[in-house]
């Protein structure tokens, strides 16, 4: 012996973890209160375990009053790889996700080539496992190369692991083909995600019709373009019985249609993204291309309608709608700049700022999207995978484009100060993210 205290060995990946002094929030069960949680072999083995149930070699994580919730489940995110690795890669996107508390990602098939074959879908799932951060669940393309024409081999894609089918932001204008796609999806009981924008009305537009777009001299699209396509797709869902999920809903008129469809028992669900309940068309002032999104930012009355729909349950989930772009994509005249913004790191903070009770906000980010995809995730129940997010709901941080985790930095929330700092993220019981300021805090090992 040298006289120096022996250094404790680092905890292994299978080391049990006991979380203490945490506020457990589980939207699946409605639990919200202080407690403790034990993780063994990558799964939650006990809630509020007795002392005798805790293994002697367990690592102790003292949450110091922070919230321990299920890892977030993101229904939709574009990750760039393959084909646009200069914007984002599977690894850089995964790093951004876990920094935002996200442990499961539905990966959009808008890659080059599109995810329209079982082989590519399998490769992406395997890459996700190799990276070992968030679980990646690639969605299959509805049509080959997402061109809205020939149907993909949906059955084979489903067998390869596709949990949903979508052509991303490419709406399918051919109504007859859309009906065929939904009929086959109904046969497979597959979830179909649709981006509702009337193609003809939206073509060439980059801003919502209104005074702001007129003042800036930008090509405009009426908000009715969304409601018109929603109305068509709801009618087709009713005709075919397919499970239809409408994405990025941003207008009051579309939400009224969806609310009515749900009341009539249609198998329809929808999501929105943080910009649509946090920003309005005013954000594109001075031709700010980071706020150029699809659909475009709306008027204040639509933003308020989205907030109301979050509260009354019309909207089922909030997604990151992560759409990476590099500097050259955005350093263009507004009409020519690439649409889309990052959203993985800011998903939690902006949703918490919506004014919803914490339990309700987390429901939109965890159990609801997990159920839509049929994932074993989004809950703190005993036996579930230990996908966990430890965050301080009162701790503030400021969004700085250029300093965010991940490759893409085109956030529309640059300069915002948000509450809800993610302290640690765990995937299947393994710590995959630790906030730099907490590397020595909120944790102790025994």
XYZ file of C-alpha atoms in Angstrom, residues 185-418:
234
model
C -51.694 -0.029 -44.551
C -55.014 -1.021 -42.981
C -54.398 -4.619 -44.089
C -51.026 -4.494 -42.293
C -52.438 -2.479 -39.362
C -49.562 -0.083 -40.037
C -49.392 3.517 -38.836
C -49.225 6.043 -41.689
C -47.791 9.503 -40.994
C -48.930 12.240 -43.348
C -47.739 15.823 -43.792
C -50.958 17.614 -44.723
C -50.305 20.444 -47.139
C -52.241 20.971 -50.357
C -49.509 20.619 -52.954
C -50.787 23.140 -55.465
C -51.541 25.833 -52.927
C -48.188 25.319 -51.202
C -45.978 25.149 -54.276
C -43.291 27.845 -54.162
C -44.581 29.394 -50.948
C -42.411 30.022 -47.906
C -44.585 32.062 -45.533
C -48.137 32.113 -44.214
C -50.511 34.516 -45.927
C -50.707 37.702 -43.905
C -49.322 41.129 -43.274
C -45.837 39.864 -42.388
C -45.388 37.923 -45.633
C -46.798 40.856 -47.600
C -44.455 43.316 -45.892
C -41.463 41.085 -46.648
C -42.605 40.363 -50.192
C -42.496 36.591 -49.734
C -44.479 33.913 -51.633
C -47.444 33.008 -49.443
C -49.601 29.978 -48.699
C -53.014 30.176 -47.095
C -53.423 28.319 -43.764
C -56.371 26.599 -45.420
C -53.874 24.495 -47.416
C -53.352 22.436 -44.265
C -57.030 22.024 -43.414
C -57.930 21.073 -46.977
C -55.477 18.168 -46.989
C -56.473 17.143 -43.463
C -60.094 16.983 -44.611
C -59.155 14.733 -47.534
C -56.972 12.431 -45.474
C -59.580 12.104 -42.732
C -62.168 11.125 -45.319
C -59.796 8.524 -46.740
C -59.033 7.231 -43.248
C -62.776 6.817 -42.706
C -63.161 4.980 -46.023
C -60.251 2.584 -45.475
C -60.136 2.199 -41.690
C -56.398 2.919 -41.727
C -54.474 4.292 -38.759
C -53.604 7.819 -39.866
C -51.278 10.147 -37.993
C -51.170 13.779 -39.129
C -47.899 15.592 -38.509
C -46.903 19.143 -37.649
C -50.467 20.397 -37.250
C -50.324 24.163 -37.001
C -53.733 25.705 -37.697
C -56.991 26.120 -35.800
C -59.076 24.937 -38.741
C -57.173 21.651 -39.083
C -57.374 21.019 -35.359
C -61.154 21.461 -35.411
C -61.381 18.805 -38.130
C -59.190 16.380 -36.182
C -61.093 17.016 -32.964
C -64.335 16.193 -34.746
C -62.860 13.053 -36.352
C -61.716 11.764 -32.990
C -65.155 12.380 -31.540
C -66.589 10.241 -34.349
C -64.239 7.391 -33.482
C -61.827 7.536 -36.413
C -58.399 5.975 -35.856
C -56.633 9.286 -36.215
C -53.913 10.947 -34.185
C -51.723 14.001 -34.677
C -48.667 15.811 -33.442
C -47.160 19.235 -33.523
C -43.700 20.661 -32.888
C -42.565 23.351 -30.429
C -42.330 26.224 -32.961
C -46.056 26.013 -33.628
C -47.056 26.710 -30.027
C -44.142 29.011 -29.228
C -43.550 31.206 -32.277
C -45.580 33.104 -34.848
C -44.943 34.579 -38.266
C -43.274 37.510 -36.499
C -40.196 35.298 -36.051
C -39.354 35.505 -39.754
C -38.930 39.266 -39.539
C -35.699 40.554 -41.083
C -35.757 37.434 -43.285
C -34.532 35.196 -40.463
C -34.018 31.903 -42.267
C -33.607 29.859 -39.060
C -37.352 30.460 -38.615
C -38.208 29.218 -42.100
C -40.072 25.993 -41.453
C -42.536 23.692 -43.139
C -45.361 24.308 -42.617
C -44.534 27.989 -42.166
C -45.025 29.729 -38.846
C -48.616 30.873 -38.391
C -50.636 33.719 -36.953
C -51.179 34.263 -33.235
C -54.712 32.830 -33.330
C -53.337 29.568 -34.710
C -50.597 29.434 -32.095
C -53.234 29.827 -29.398
C -55.340 27.089 -31.009
C -52.363 24.703 -30.949
C -51.849 25.433 -27.258
C -55.516 24.736 -26.559
C -55.296 21.454 -28.476
C -52.282 20.390 -26.416
C -54.320 20.957 -23.279
C -57.551 19.254 -24.393
C -55.867 16.144 -25.815
C -56.586 16.750 -29.484
C -52.829 16.711 -30.097
C -51.364 13.365 -29.069
C -47.660 14.104 -29.103
C -45.033 16.815 -29.419
C -42.123 15.934 -31.681
C -38.744 17.516 -32.264
C -39.388 17.762 -36.025
C -35.589 17.876 -36.137
C -34.649 19.066 -39.635
C -30.918 19.735 -39.814
C -29.365 22.272 -42.151
C -25.849 23.615 -42.440
C -24.819 27.245 -42.673
C -24.812 27.276 -46.476
C -28.389 25.939 -46.526
C -29.541 28.952 -44.546
C -27.228 31.711 -45.855
C -29.501 32.323 -48.802
C -32.347 34.680 -49.629
C -35.329 33.625 -47.517
C -37.309 32.134 -50.377
C -34.354 29.975 -51.468
C -33.122 28.921 -48.009
C -33.740 25.358 -46.832
C -36.778 25.007 -44.584
C -36.484 23.364 -41.190
C -34.975 23.762 -37.750
C -33.217 21.625 -35.191
C -35.262 20.454 -32.237
C -33.710 17.546 -30.369
C -31.919 19.501 -27.651
C -34.704 22.047 -27.127
C -37.689 19.669 -27.229
C -38.053 19.323 -23.467
C -37.410 22.934 -22.516
C -39.756 24.521 -25.045
C -42.529 22.029 -24.263
C -42.202 22.740 -20.546
C -42.542 26.435 -21.384
C -45.949 25.786 -22.974
C -47.659 26.302 -19.637
C -48.976 22.739 -19.381
C -48.753 20.974 -16.009
C -45.513 19.024 -15.862
C -47.244 15.628 -15.892
C -49.278 16.564 -18.974
C -46.281 17.989 -20.814
C -44.279 14.820 -20.217
C -47.191 12.663 -21.361
C -46.908 14.278 -24.808
C -43.194 13.454 -24.880
C -43.125 9.936 -23.447
C -45.981 7.475 -23.129
C -48.193 8.935 -25.852
C -45.645 8.729 -28.686
C -44.466 5.339 -27.387
C -48.000 3.963 -27.621
C -48.475 5.370 -31.121
C -45.392 3.481 -32.276
C -46.077 0.398 -30.170
C -42.784 0.799 -28.342
C -41.855 -0.635 -24.993
C -40.861 2.791 -23.695
C -42.192 5.924 -22.062
C -42.978 4.513 -18.617
C -41.405 3.975 -15.206
C -43.239 0.710 -14.571
C -41.423 -2.215 -12.942
C -39.981 -4.493 -15.615
C -39.729 -1.741 -18.229
C -36.454 -0.851 -19.903
C -34.582 1.668 -17.800
C -34.706 4.497 -20.357
C -34.605 7.491 -18.048
C -34.223 11.261 -18.057
C -33.058 13.113 -14.956
C -33.703 16.831 -15.240
C -34.076 19.930 -13.117
C -37.330 21.670 -14.121
C -36.248 24.961 -12.546
C -32.697 25.152 -13.840
C -32.320 27.619 -16.710
C -30.080 27.424 -19.734
C -29.736 29.600 -22.810
C -29.870 28.283 -26.363
C -26.823 29.351 -28.365
C -26.702 28.312 -32.005
C -23.174 27.113 -32.653
C -22.776 25.631 -29.180
C -25.465 22.943 -29.175
C -24.684 19.223 -29.085
C -24.862 17.644 -32.534
C -23.760 18.864 -35.924
C -26.751 20.953 -37.022
C -27.194 24.324 -35.302
C -30.149 25.851 -37.166
C -32.380 26.330 -34.173
C -35.292 28.786 -34.360
C -34.885 29.279 -30.592
C -31.434 30.858 -30.705
C -31.066 33.184 -27.723
C -34.020 31.766 -25.771
C -33.597 31.007 -22.103
C -35.361 27.776 -21.188
